[in-house]
Amino acid sequence: MINDLFTLTGRVAVVTGGASGIGRAVAGALRDAGSLVAIVDQDQQAAAAAARELDCAAYAADVRDRAAVSAAWAAIGTDLGGPSMLVNSAGIGGWGDALDYPEQLWRDVLDINLTGTFNCCMIAARGMAERQDGAIVNVASVMGVMAVPGLIGYAASKGGVIQVTRALAVELAGSGVRVNAVAPSTFETPLVARNRGTRPEVYERLRQRTPAGRFGELREIVGPIVFLLSRAASMVTGHVLAVDGGQLAA
């Protein structure tokens, strides 16, 4: 019975931002769990390369463009079947002092992280609601709850993702669609590795604020996401699961 609760065999999953970082790790984990996985990424070449390595399918779409998202979902439905799982991992950072934060950077961070997440949720949930079966996990952040200097746009966008998750969960609860989020702390991704080279003092402060005393490894984020997608979490919706080494508890 336990195995049945956690199995994802044969289900179709979409992972946005699946060409790298957390999205790529999740795509590989879902494929290993038996899912048919579609990677959706703005970078078509990177998505194709990841898909070849992970034995997934690849689709190019800018999550800010609702029409492009809709077209990608239509293609996925034709190729793989209607998706019953979605992981929204597409996102960017966006460093800048609050009082000098560039207007275009603010727009880009909010458009990709928040509007992009909503676009994908909306398009995916329509099909899921028709089938009365679906699970969505949005990748938020501890920065949606707390804040550090230099990330006002990112914090605002991830706070928005948390509220979109809750609002959708309430609105879709009667349709068989569950919507949850994970709120990771800093994880060892290629983007973090690049940023640490230019802001070592910021990342050291973040490490010191984490009771676990370290940053997360990518293998440590996939389990919570797989759980929230699985039928083992059938009564869990509107929840934000911190995967943060105790950071929010400290």
GROMACS .gro file of C-alpha atoms in nm:
model
  250
    1MET     CA    1   0.000   0.000   0.000
    2ILE     CA    2   0.282   0.242   0.080
    3ASN     CA    3   0.440   0.183  -0.260
    4ASP     CA    4   0.108   0.262  -0.428
    5LEU     CA    5   0.087   0.595  -0.245
    6PHE     CA    6   0.426   0.711  -0.366
    7THR     CA    7   0.432   0.569  -0.718
    8LEU     CA    8   0.439   0.812  -1.011
    9THR     CA    9   0.462   0.546  -1.282
   10GLY     CA   10   0.297   0.641  -1.608
   11ARG     CA   11   0.192   0.989  -1.499
   12VAL     CA   12   0.286   1.288  -1.713
   13ALA     CA   13   0.486   1.563  -1.543
   14VAL     CA   14   0.592   1.906  -1.665
   15VAL     CA   15   0.893   2.080  -1.511
   16THR     CA   16   0.954   2.441  -1.603
   17GLY     CA   17   1.309   2.567  -1.584
   18GLY     CA   18   1.406   2.202  -1.620
   19ALA     CA   19   1.725   2.264  -1.814
   20SER     CA   20   1.933   2.342  -1.505
   21GLY     CA   21   1.947   2.369  -1.127
   22ILE     CA   22   1.656   2.251  -0.916
   23GLY     CA   23   1.436   2.197  -1.221
   24ARG     CA   24   1.683   1.963  -1.383
   25ALA     CA   25   1.727   1.764  -1.062
   26VAL     CA   26   1.351   1.731  -1.023
   27ALA     CA   27   1.304   1.626  -1.385
   28GLY     CA   28   1.557   1.348  -1.340
   29ALA     CA   29   1.398   1.233  -1.015
   30LEU     CA   30   1.050   1.221  -1.166
   31ARG     CA   31   1.181   1.027  -1.463
   32ASP     CA   32   1.351   0.781  -1.226
   33ALA     CA   33   1.018   0.747  -1.043
   34GLY     CA   34   0.855   0.629  -1.365
   35SER     CA   35   0.695   0.950  -1.491
   36LEU     CA   36   0.684   1.073  -1.846
   37VAL     CA   37   0.858   1.409  -1.807
   38ALA     CA   38   0.840   1.719  -2.024
   39ILE     CA   39   1.106   1.983  -1.964
   40VAL     CA   40   0.987   2.334  -2.052
   41ASP     CA   41   1.255   2.600  -2.071
   42GLN     CA   42   1.320   2.925  -2.250
   43ASP     CA   43   1.663   2.796  -2.356
   44GLN     CA   44   1.572   2.546  -2.626
   45GLN     CA   45   1.924   2.407  -2.669
   46ALA     CA   46   1.980   2.359  -2.296
   47ALA     CA   47   1.638   2.195  -2.261
   48ALA     CA   48   1.714   1.956  -2.546
   49ALA     CA   49   2.052   1.866  -2.396
   50ALA     CA   50   1.900   1.798  -2.053
   51ALA     CA   51   1.621   1.596  -2.208
   52ARG     CA   52   1.865   1.374  -2.396
   53GLU     CA   53   2.066   1.307  -2.082
   54LEU     CA   54   1.764   1.245  -1.859
   55ASP     CA   55   1.547   1.061  -2.113
   56CYS     CA   56   1.277   1.327  -2.106
   57ALA     CA   57   1.101   1.535  -2.370
   58ALA     CA   58   1.190   1.901  -2.428
   59TYR     CA   59   0.973   2.199  -2.519
   60ALA     CA   60   1.074   2.563  -2.558
   61ALA     CA   61   0.854   2.833  -2.407
   62ASP     CA   62   0.893   3.164  -2.229
   63VAL     CA   63   0.674   3.131  -1.919
   64ARG     CA   64   0.599   3.505  -1.934
   65ASP     CA   65   0.411   3.446  -2.261
   66ARG     CA   66   0.076   3.284  -2.184
   67ALA     CA   67   0.016   3.195  -2.549
   68ALA     CA   68   0.355   3.020  -2.569
   69VAL     CA   69   0.280   2.827  -2.250
   70SER     CA   70  -0.057   2.721  -2.389
   71ALA     CA   71   0.107   2.604  -2.712
   72ALA     CA   72   0.366   2.403  -2.521
   73TRP     CA   73   0.094   2.234  -2.314
   74ALA     CA   74  -0.099   2.145  -2.629
   75ALA     CA   75   0.212   1.985  -2.776
   76ILE     CA   76   0.283   1.795  -2.455
   77GLY     CA   77  -0.073   1.668  -2.448
   78THR     CA   78  -0.042   1.541  -2.804
   79ASP     CA   79   0.299   1.381  -2.751
   80LEU     CA   80   0.273   1.241  -2.398
   81GLY     CA   81  -0.085   1.281  -2.279
   82GLY     CA   82  -0.246   1.531  -2.047
   83PRO     CA   83  -0.009   1.632  -1.764
   84SER     CA   84  -0.128   1.553  -1.413
   85MET     CA   85   0.179   1.700  -1.243
   86LEU     CA   86   0.351   2.036  -1.270
   87VAL     CA   87   0.663   2.170  -1.100
   88ASN     CA   88   0.720   2.542  -1.153
   89SER     CA   89   1.094   2.589  -1.118
   90ALA     CA   90   1.160   2.857  -1.380
   91GLY     CA   91   1.298   3.166  -1.215
   92ILE     CA   92   1.577   3.420  -1.186
   93GLY     CA   93   1.752   3.602  -0.901
   94GLY     CA   94   1.808   3.971  -0.944
   95TRP     CA   95   2.051   4.143  -0.707
   96GLY     CA   96   2.030   4.516  -0.645
   97ASP     CA   97   2.009   4.774  -0.367
   98ALA     CA   98   1.646   4.858  -0.293
   99LEU     CA   99   1.676   5.234  -0.341
  100ASP     CA  100   1.856   5.194  -0.672
  101TYR     CA  101   1.678   4.882  -0.801
  102PRO     CA  102   1.657   4.900  -1.181
  103GLU     CA  103   1.301   4.925  -1.312
  104GLN     CA  104   1.362   4.670  -1.586
  105LEU     CA  105   1.514   4.420  -1.343
  106TRP     CA  106   1.208   4.454  -1.117
  107ARG     CA  107   0.983   4.381  -1.413
  108ASP     CA  108   1.191   4.085  -1.527
  109VAL     CA  109   1.204   3.922  -1.183
  110LEU     CA  110   0.831   3.965  -1.121
  111ASP     CA  111   0.737   3.861  -1.475
  112ILE     CA  112   0.940   3.540  -1.474
  113ASN     CA  113   0.911   3.430  -1.112
  114LEU     CA  114   0.554   3.532  -1.036
  115THR     CA  115   0.361   3.589  -1.358
  116GLY     CA  116   0.535   3.294  -1.523
  117THR     CA  117   0.440   3.067  -1.235
  118PHE     CA  118   0.078   3.184  -1.251
  119ASN     CA  119   0.061   3.139  -1.630
  120CYS     CA  120   0.178   2.778  -1.604
  121CYS     CA  121  -0.049   2.704  -1.309
  122MET     CA  122  -0.352   2.841  -1.490
  123ILE     CA  123  -0.291   2.656  -1.817
  124ALA     CA  124  -0.204   2.329  -1.641
  125ALA     CA  125  -0.491   2.343  -1.393
  126ARG     CA  126  -0.753   2.374  -1.667
  127GLY     CA  127  -0.672   2.028  -1.800
  128MET     CA  128  -0.621   1.884  -1.454
  129ALA     CA  129  -0.959   2.012  -1.337
  130GLU     CA  130  -1.131   1.858  -1.639
  131ARG     CA  131  -0.979   1.522  -1.546
  132GLN     CA  132  -1.035   1.581  -1.171
  133ASP     CA  133  -0.672   1.486  -1.107
  134GLY     CA  134  -0.366   1.701  -1.067
  135ALA     CA  135  -0.087   1.817  -0.842
  136ILE     CA  136   0.116   2.137  -0.874
  137VAL     CA  137   0.429   2.225  -0.679
  138ASN     CA  138   0.564   2.577  -0.706
  139VAL     CA  139   0.925   2.643  -0.614
  140ALA     CA  140   0.908   2.943  -0.382
  141SER     CA  141   1.188   3.033  -0.139
  142VAL     CA  142   1.256   3.114   0.223
  143MET     CA  143   1.304   3.465   0.083
  144GLY     CA  144   0.930   3.475   0.032
  145VAL     CA  145   0.898   3.476   0.412
  146MET     CA  146   1.223   3.638   0.529
  147ALA     CA  147   1.455   3.882   0.356
  148VAL     CA  148   1.819   3.975   0.315
  149PRO     CA  149   1.959   4.299   0.171
  150GLY     CA  150   1.995   4.312  -0.205
  151LEU     CA  151   1.709   4.082  -0.308
  152ILE     CA  152   1.397   4.294  -0.284
  153GLY     CA  153   1.267   4.191  -0.627
  154TYR     CA  154   1.331   3.823  -0.562
  155ALA     CA  155   1.173   3.839  -0.217
  156ALA     CA  156   0.865   4.013  -0.355
  157SER     CA  157   0.828   3.760  -0.635
  158LYS     CA  158   0.862   3.458  -0.408
  159GLY     CA  159   0.623   3.604  -0.153
  160GLY     CA  160   0.382   3.637  -0.442
  161VAL     CA  161   0.439   3.276  -0.543
  162ILE     CA  162   0.346   3.166  -0.190
  163GLN     CA  163   0.020   3.363  -0.201
  164VAL     CA  164  -0.064   3.242  -0.553
  165THR     CA  165  -0.012   2.888  -0.425
  166ARG     CA  166  -0.250   2.939  -0.135
  167ALA     CA  167  -0.513   3.121  -0.338
  168LEU     CA  168  -0.515   2.858  -0.613
  169ALA     CA  169  -0.525   2.576  -0.359
  170VAL     CA  170  -0.840   2.719  -0.203
  171GLU     CA  171  -1.007   2.791  -0.535
  172LEU     CA  172  -0.924   2.452  -0.690
  173ALA     CA  173  -0.974   2.232  -0.385
  174GLY     CA  174  -1.305   2.097  -0.509
  175SER     CA  175  -1.174   2.015  -0.856
  176GLY     CA  176  -0.926   1.741  -0.764
  177VAL     CA  177  -0.627   1.972  -0.815
  178ARG     CA  178  -0.381   2.022  -0.529
  179VAL     CA  179  -0.143   2.319  -0.524
  180ASN     CA  180   0.152   2.332  -0.286
  181ALA     CA  181   0.493   2.497  -0.271
  182VAL     CA  182   0.839   2.426  -0.142
  183ALA     CA  183   1.044   2.704   0.014
  184PRO     CA  184   1.410   2.609  -0.019
  185SER     CA  185   1.694   2.792   0.145
  186THR     CA  186   2.016   2.827  -0.056
  187PHE     CA  187   2.094   2.515  -0.258
  188GLU     CA  188   2.409   2.423  -0.443
  189THR     CA  189   2.316   2.508  -0.802
  190PRO     CA  190   2.531   2.639  -1.089
  191LEU     CA  191   2.374   2.984  -1.043
  192VAL     CA  192   2.461   2.992  -0.672
  193ALA     CA  193   2.814   2.879  -0.751
  194ARG     CA  194   2.857   3.174  -0.988
  195ASN     CA  195   2.705   3.426  -0.748
  196ARG     CA  196   2.916   3.309  -0.455
  197GLY     CA  197   3.223   3.415  -0.646
  198THR     CA  198   3.108   3.778  -0.651
  199ARG     CA  199   2.925   3.795  -0.316
  200PRO     CA  200   3.108   3.555  -0.083
  201GLU     CA  201   3.022   3.757   0.230
  202VAL     CA  202   2.646   3.739   0.159
  203TYR     CA  203   2.652   3.363   0.115
  204GLU     CA  204   2.861   3.319   0.427
  205ARG     CA  205   2.598   3.510   0.625
  206LEU     CA  206   2.326   3.290   0.477
  207ARG     CA  207   2.520   2.979   0.573
  208GLN     CA  208   2.564   3.106   0.928
  209ARG     CA  209   2.190   3.174   0.954
  210THR     CA  210   2.114   2.811   0.865
  211PRO     CA  211   2.110   2.583   1.172
  212ALA     CA  212   2.222   2.290   0.958
  213GLY     CA  213   2.541   2.487   0.895
  214ARG     CA  214   2.547   2.429   0.521
  215PHE     CA  215   2.362   2.479   0.195
  216GLY     CA  216   2.131   2.216   0.053
  217GLU     CA  217   2.233   1.959  -0.206
  218LEU     CA  218   2.006   1.914  -0.506
  219ARG     CA  219   1.928   1.556  -0.407
  220GLU     CA  220   1.772   1.695  -0.090
  221ILE     CA  221   1.502   1.899  -0.264
  222VAL     CA  222   1.362   1.627  -0.489
  223GLY     CA  223   1.216   1.408  -0.214
  224PRO     CA  224   0.987   1.678  -0.070
  225ILE     CA  225   0.867   1.768  -0.420
  226VAL     CA  226   0.799   1.406  -0.516
  227PHE     CA  227   0.606   1.362  -0.191
  228LEU     CA  228   0.385   1.665  -0.260
  229LEU     CA  229   0.314   1.538  -0.612
  230SER     CA  230   0.232   1.187  -0.497
  231ARG     CA  231  -0.096   1.047  -0.372
  232ALA     CA  232   0.071   1.013  -0.032
  233ALA     CA  233  -0.001   1.387  -0.003
  234SER     CA  234  -0.363   1.360  -0.120
  235MET     CA  235  -0.491   1.569   0.173
  236VAL     CA  236  -0.216   1.831   0.147
  237THR     CA  237  -0.298   2.148  -0.044
  238GLY     CA  238  -0.216   2.512   0.010
  239HIS     CA  239   0.092   2.414   0.210
  240VAL     CA  240   0.436   2.572   0.189
  241LEU     CA  241   0.701   2.316   0.286
  242ALA     CA  242   1.025   2.476   0.402
  243VAL     CA  243   1.329   2.277   0.290
  244ASP     CA  244   1.579   2.498   0.462
  245GLY     CA  245   1.798   2.323   0.719
  246GLY     CA  246   1.601   2.492   0.996
  247GLN     CA  247   1.651   2.847   0.873
  248LEU     CA  248   1.293   2.966   0.924
  249ALA     CA  249   1.273   2.797   1.264
  250ALA     CA  250   1.579   2.978   1.399
   0.00000   0.00000   0.00000
